[in-house]
């Protein structure tokens, strides 16, 4: 059965099967999984890469410390149900065979002391640096440096009778330094080597302590290699290398058979084993692992309104039980997009040019750590995960990633689930921007939480750009590099907000990392606040930049994860102070919305999202196309604060009689408090210690000659955190217009 026929079969199954409760434990995650990983009695591996070794075993590689933190058999990883697998980090499932202490896995000096000042983040580049990994079938090749030495490593498993040996296959480049690698912690006292084979290229030795005996096999060691027990760990010290070296190390467990018999079997296995492989041969692109194309259908939306929403059906049912919950989106070509799923995948979808035709989905990459940002730059694919920015390479043109390059992994990771890495955008100079959320409940875990980062175009320089962020789920960089992000209500965030970002700005969340010696006494005033019941979790803003969008051209739209809808975001500049407000559009989506991008080719808006917790969305993941139809929108487009009122601009002419009646409008206002509690009550402007709203009288309503500009006259306006303006009127064509606009006034113009 060819791939397309199989895809159509899966399409039929997807439409016929009921939606089941998906599970991270049921999902085939691929050859590896990147996550924060902990085992029983095991220090946490903040940036762990769990590599499958067949169906029965796995190892965890620490990409910061360049160590194998643990090896185990009997399972893989166990995810937990809280917040659909996102609140608790997965744990090792099975029996741990060995572990290594939370310290560097290699040394050029013989000391394994941690050189990092805070025991967080990657090692100094002079000590070593993770470069990325390659996937070739079921094999994973890790690439990193130790000092100036290039290292390729491929974990493996050898089964010798009933005994399992974890294999570290290493390819080392030339180096003038003596390198020492930690292999495993030896439990118990009186650790010693028996049958020390230092100086031999191939052989067997025993590692003994009061608690256990282990067998170690080796093959391909260079002359001058030495076995040592250092700080309670079995180590292999390698001499300076004038030529590249290839070697294998077999790490056994307490044998279940007689010692002599185990030694005989291990020697025989080493004798039969081929010479250590050239791992570079596995770094050129391997066979496709996810070859099946899955066909779904684009379902066009109704065109009786100014905007139509096409549902781009997601392959919820797929052979790998991949749980598709989208949080990243960008376009490879006019017809193809890449979407990142918080479950760890990146998928490629083609067929976007077919308005109501077949879509073809392809699993492109797996094993990423909550990819919530995707950006295509000159054809190169960048994905933001919680552990790093990854540059994905398809080395052989089969529409699958073979090389997962570490573009930058300097941002620190804590264990708290709420410290998501979010967004991935670029400015006109090619700098990347992304943000890290703050923990919930609020606590200081790293010096990077709550920051907006700037990353240089070459990935070499990461620096904080702004601070005081809590849940910065949306970011857009528009004309003239104007930068706007959205934040979520919580501690020190009285309600949701839309923020303009300037370098060095503090945005209100106190228990976060800070760019300032002291926490500022005040914070950057948002463009607007959004009441919690109107939007409890805004997503990405998006600038509409296309004449094909009629009255929306040049304006900002705002996605909502919490309410699964779109709003218009009005922004005005009063004497250098930005302010504005939001008004909902009459559209609902089946999933909460996270990301939005204009397709530069067809000029349509594409949005994607998920439904995990606290959202009106019901579908686990969704992908949609929003098109301007040319029909009336019947909506507010923008507002302008005047000394004695508000000027409102509408998309279409209003009925003069209804628009001119002040009784058809109501205005109320209130303030919030910047306090440590989660959110803030609403406080009267006139009586600041009293909870409640103040009514603002509408003294007159005047409509412009073209019927689109409406002025609501009020008493003199003063700065206020929240103003609600509601109207129940009709358009000139008789269409009812009933809307609410939520405005923030940071600066009132003088008469």
Tab-separated table of N, CA and C in Angstrom, residues 296-370:
chain	number	residue	atom	x	y	z
A	296	UNK	N	-6.242	14.743	5.122
A	296	UNK	CA	-7.450	15.295	5.740
A	296	UNK	C	-8.048	16.292	4.752
A	297	UNK	N	-9.146	16.892	5.143
A	297	UNK	CA	-9.859	17.786	4.236
A	297	UNK	C	-9.916	19.196	4.809
A	298	UNK	N	-9.745	20.178	3.944
A	298	UNK	CA	-10.000	21.566	4.331
A	298	UNK	C	-11.493	21.825	4.213
A	299	UNK	N	-12.111	22.292	5.305
A	299	UNK	CA	-13.551	22.551	5.303
A	299	UNK	C	-13.778	24.057	5.243
A	300	UNK	N	-14.245	24.578	4.096
A	300	UNK	CA	-14.444	26.029	3.974
A	300	UNK	C	-15.501	26.533	4.944
A	301	UNK	N	-15.259	27.737	5.471
A	301	UNK	CA	-16.227	28.348	6.365
A	301	UNK	C	-17.298	29.112	5.617
A	302	UNK	N	-18.339	29.487	6.327
A	302	UNK	CA	-19.427	30.275	5.739
A	302	UNK	C	-18.910	31.648	5.335
A	303	UNK	N	-19.448	32.171	4.243
A	303	UNK	CA	-18.983	33.450	3.709
A	303	UNK	C	-20.056	34.523	3.800
A	304	UNK	N	-20.922	34.414	4.811
A	304	UNK	CA	-21.978	35.409	4.968
A	304	UNK	C	-21.554	36.556	5.887
A	305	UNK	N	-20.283	36.594	6.267
A	305	UNK	CA	-19.752	37.657	7.116
A	305	UNK	C	-18.446	38.133	6.483
A	306	UNK	N	-17.908	39.202	7.005
A	306	UNK	CA	-16.692	39.774	6.452
A	306	UNK	C	-15.478	38.875	6.578
A	307	UNK	N	-15.500	37.951	7.522
A	307	UNK	CA	-14.411	37.005	7.702
A	307	UNK	C	-14.962	35.588	7.678
A	308	UNK	N	-14.293	34.712	6.956
A	308	UNK	CA	-14.653	33.298	6.910
A	308	UNK	C	-13.541	32.495	7.563
A	309	UNK	N	-13.916	31.439	8.274
A	309	UNK	CA	-12.950	30.574	8.948
A	309	UNK	C	-13.000	29.192	8.317
A	310	UNK	N	-11.914	28.800	7.668
A	310	UNK	CA	-11.790	27.458	7.117
A	310	UNK	C	-11.124	26.569	8.161
A	311	UNK	N	-11.693	25.414	8.389
A	311	UNK	CA	-11.093	24.445	9.306
A	311	UNK	C	-10.147	23.544	8.521
A	312	UNK	N	-8.881	23.587	8.871
A	312	UNK	CA	-7.863	22.755	8.227
A	312	UNK	C	-7.682	21.523	9.113
A	313	UNK	N	-8.412	20.491	8.788
A	313	UNK	CA	-8.592	19.352	9.685
A	313	UNK	C	-7.256	18.733	10.089
A	314	UNK	N	-7.122	18.508	11.379
A	314	UNK	CA	-5.899	17.963	11.972
A	314	UNK	C	-6.001	16.439	12.033
A	315	UNK	N	-4.935	15.700	11.755
A	315	UNK	CA	-4.979	14.228	11.831
A	315	UNK	C	-4.883	13.733	13.269
A	316	UNK	N	-5.961	13.921	14.020
A	316	UNK	CA	-5.947	13.504	15.427
A	316	UNK	C	-5.623	12.027	15.573
A	317	UNK	N	-6.238	11.210	14.735
A	317	UNK	CA	-5.947	9.784	14.748
A	317	UNK	C	-4.811	9.531	13.762
A	318	UNK	N	-3.707	9.051	14.259
A	318	UNK	CA	-2.542	8.798	13.415
A	318	UNK	C	-1.823	7.558	13.928
A	319	UNK	N	-0.965	6.948	13.123
A	319	UNK	CA	-0.366	5.666	13.509
A	319	UNK	C	0.454	5.717	14.785
A	320	UNK	N	0.923	6.902	15.185
A	320	UNK	CA	1.839	7.007	16.324
A	320	UNK	C	1.150	7.560	17.566
A	321	UNK	N	-0.159	7.744	17.474
A	321	UNK	CA	-0.930	8.333	18.567
A	321	UNK	C	-0.311	9.656	19.018
A	322	UNK	N	0.229	10.380	18.061
A	322	UNK	CA	0.807	11.688	18.358
A	322	UNK	C	-0.307	12.636	18.774
A	323	UNK	N	-0.148	13.228	19.938
A	323	UNK	CA	-1.174	14.094	20.530
A	323	UNK	C	-0.908	15.514	20.028
A	324	UNK	N	-1.671	15.931	19.036
A	324	UNK	CA	-1.403	17.181	18.330
A	324	UNK	C	-2.063	18.351	19.039
A	325	UNK	N	-1.226	19.186	19.649
A	325	UNK	CA	-1.662	20.372	20.387
A	325	UNK	C	-0.710	21.493	19.978
A	326	UNK	N	-1.164	22.347	19.069
A	326	UNK	CA	-0.251	23.224	18.349
A	326	UNK	C	0.032	24.529	19.090
A	327	UNK	N	1.324	24.936	19.037
A	327	UNK	CA	1.731	26.191	19.644
A	327	UNK	C	2.779	26.940	18.861
A	328	UNK	N	3.055	26.502	17.628
A	328	UNK	CA	4.023	27.176	16.774
A	328	UNK	C	3.641	26.995	15.324
A	329	UNK	N	3.934	28.009	14.482
A	329	UNK	CA	3.458	27.989	13.100
A	329	UNK	C	4.317	28.909	12.242
A	330	UNK	N	4.710	28.403	11.057
A	330	UNK	CA	5.291	29.262	10.028
A	330	UNK	C	5.223	28.529	8.691
A	331	UNK	N	5.576	29.251	7.612
A	331	UNK	CA	5.373	28.745	6.254
A	331	UNK	C	6.710	28.461	5.578
A	332	UNK	N	6.802	27.269	4.993
A	332	UNK	CA	7.972	26.886	4.214
A	332	UNK	C	7.873	27.366	2.775
A	333	UNK	N	6.661	27.408	2.257
A	333	UNK	CA	6.415	27.767	0.860
A	333	UNK	C	4.962	28.201	0.755
A	334	UNK	N	4.512	28.650	-0.417
A	334	UNK	CA	3.103	29.055	-0.532
A	334	UNK	C	2.122	27.975	-0.121
A	335	UNK	N	2.514	26.717	-0.270
A	335	UNK	CA	1.582	25.609	-0.084
A	335	UNK	C	1.842	24.799	1.177
A	336	UNK	N	2.935	25.109	1.903
A	336	UNK	CA	3.340	24.225	2.998
A	336	UNK	C	3.635	25.022	4.263
A	337	UNK	N	3.195	24.467	5.396
A	337	UNK	CA	3.437	25.082	6.698
A	337	UNK	C	3.992	24.039	7.650
A	338	UNK	N	4.728	24.512	8.649
A	338	UNK	CA	5.210	23.667	9.733
A	338	UNK	C	4.522	24.094	11.017
A	339	UNK	N	4.054	23.105	11.795
A	339	UNK	CA	3.382	23.381	13.057
A	339	UNK	C	4.060	22.595	14.171
A	340	UNK	N	4.349	23.288	15.279
A	340	UNK	CA	4.927	22.648	16.445
A	340	UNK	C	3.845	22.264	17.431
A	341	UNK	N	3.949	21.060	17.982
A	341	UNK	CA	2.997	20.555	18.973
A	341	UNK	C	3.675	20.485	20.328
A	342	UNK	N	2.990	20.949	21.369
A	342	UNK	CA	3.572	20.962	22.705
A	342	UNK	C	3.911	19.556	23.181
A	343	UNK	N	3.342	18.531	22.551
A	343	UNK	CA	3.659	17.149	22.904
A	343	UNK	C	5.044	16.739	22.425
A	344	UNK	N	5.678	17.524	21.551
A	344	UNK	CA	7.048	17.242	21.149
A	344	UNK	C	7.304	17.134	19.670
A	345	UNK	N	6.255	17.154	18.844
A	345	UNK	CA	6.403	16.966	17.401
A	345	UNK	C	6.424	18.284	16.642
A	346	UNK	N	6.962	18.228	15.418
A	346	UNK	CA	6.735	19.235	14.388
A	346	UNK	C	6.160	18.506	13.187
A	347	UNK	N	5.035	19.022	12.653
A	347	UNK	CA	4.369	18.399	11.507
A	347	UNK	C	4.409	19.336	10.314
A	348	UNK	N	4.507	18.738	9.138
A	348	UNK	CA	4.485	19.455	7.869
A	348	UNK	C	3.137	19.214	7.207
A	349	UNK	N	2.454	20.288	6.835
A	349	UNK	CA	1.171	20.161	6.140
A	349	UNK	C	1.291	20.852	4.790
A	350	UNK	N	0.822	20.184	3.754
A	350	UNK	CA	0.833	20.744	2.403
A	350	UNK	C	-0.573	20.697	1.837
A	351	UNK	N	-0.786	21.456	0.774
A	351	UNK	CA	-2.112	21.556	0.175
A	351	UNK	C	-2.856	22.804	0.571
A	352	UNK	N	-2.149	23.800	1.123
A	352	UNK	CA	-2.821	25.010	1.600
A	352	UNK	C	-3.430	25.820	0.467
A	353	UNK	N	-2.949	25.631	-0.742
A	353	UNK	CA	-3.495	26.389	-1.866
A	353	UNK	C	-4.850	25.861	-2.314
A	354	UNK	N	-5.225	24.676	-1.826
A	354	UNK	CA	-6.533	24.116	-2.170
A	354	UNK	C	-7.554	24.613	-1.159
A	355	UNK	N	-8.385	25.539	-1.553
A	355	UNK	CA	-9.329	26.160	-0.618
A	355	UNK	C	-10.220	25.133	0.053
A	356	UNK	N	-10.665	24.134	-0.666
A	356	UNK	CA	-11.547	23.122	-0.077
A	356	UNK	C	-11.075	21.724	-0.452
A	357	UNK	N	-9.775	21.580	-0.695
A	357	UNK	CA	-9.272	20.301	-1.162
A	357	UNK	C	-8.607	19.493	-0.072
A	358	UNK	N	-7.805	18.553	-0.515
A	358	UNK	CA	-7.153	17.624	0.389
A	358	UNK	C	-5.888	18.242	0.974
A	359	UNK	N	-5.697	18.038	2.261
A	359	UNK	CA	-4.464	18.410	2.941
A	359	UNK	C	-3.649	17.146	3.182
A	360	UNK	N	-2.342	17.264	3.122
A	360	UNK	CA	-1.471	16.114	3.349
A	360	UNK	C	-0.522	16.452	4.500
A	361	UNK	N	-0.559	15.618	5.514
A	361	UNK	CA	0.202	15.844	6.735
A	361	UNK	C	1.358	14.850	6.816
A	362	UNK	N	2.505	15.331	7.295
A	362	UNK	CA	3.704	14.504	7.427
A	362	UNK	C	4.389	14.829	8.743
A	363	UNK	N	4.688	13.800	9.506
A	363	UNK	CA	5.440	14.000	10.741
A	363	UNK	C	6.878	14.354	10.368
A	364	UNK	N	7.324	15.530	10.784
A	364	UNK	CA	8.619	16.044	10.336
A	364	UNK	C	9.717	15.865	11.387
A	365	UNK	N	9.400	16.119	12.659
A	365	UNK	CA	10.397	16.013	13.725
A	365	UNK	C	9.704	15.554	14.996
A	366	UNK	N	10.458	14.880	15.861
A	366	UNK	CA	9.903	14.344	17.104
A	366	UNK	C	10.881	14.592	18.246
A	367	UNK	N	10.395	14.364	19.479
A	367	UNK	CA	11.264	14.364	20.638
A	367	UNK	C	11.682	15.716	21.157
A	368	UNK	N	11.058	16.796	20.661
A	368	UNK	CA	11.417	18.134	21.116
A	368	UNK	C	10.734	18.454	22.447
A	369	UNK	N	11.302	19.392	23.180
A	369	UNK	CA	10.808	19.719	24.522
A	369	UNK	C	9.806	20.873	24.418
A	370	UNK	N	8.533	20.518	24.293
A	370	UNK	CA	7.438	21.490	24.258
A	370	UNK	C	7.693	22.606	23.240
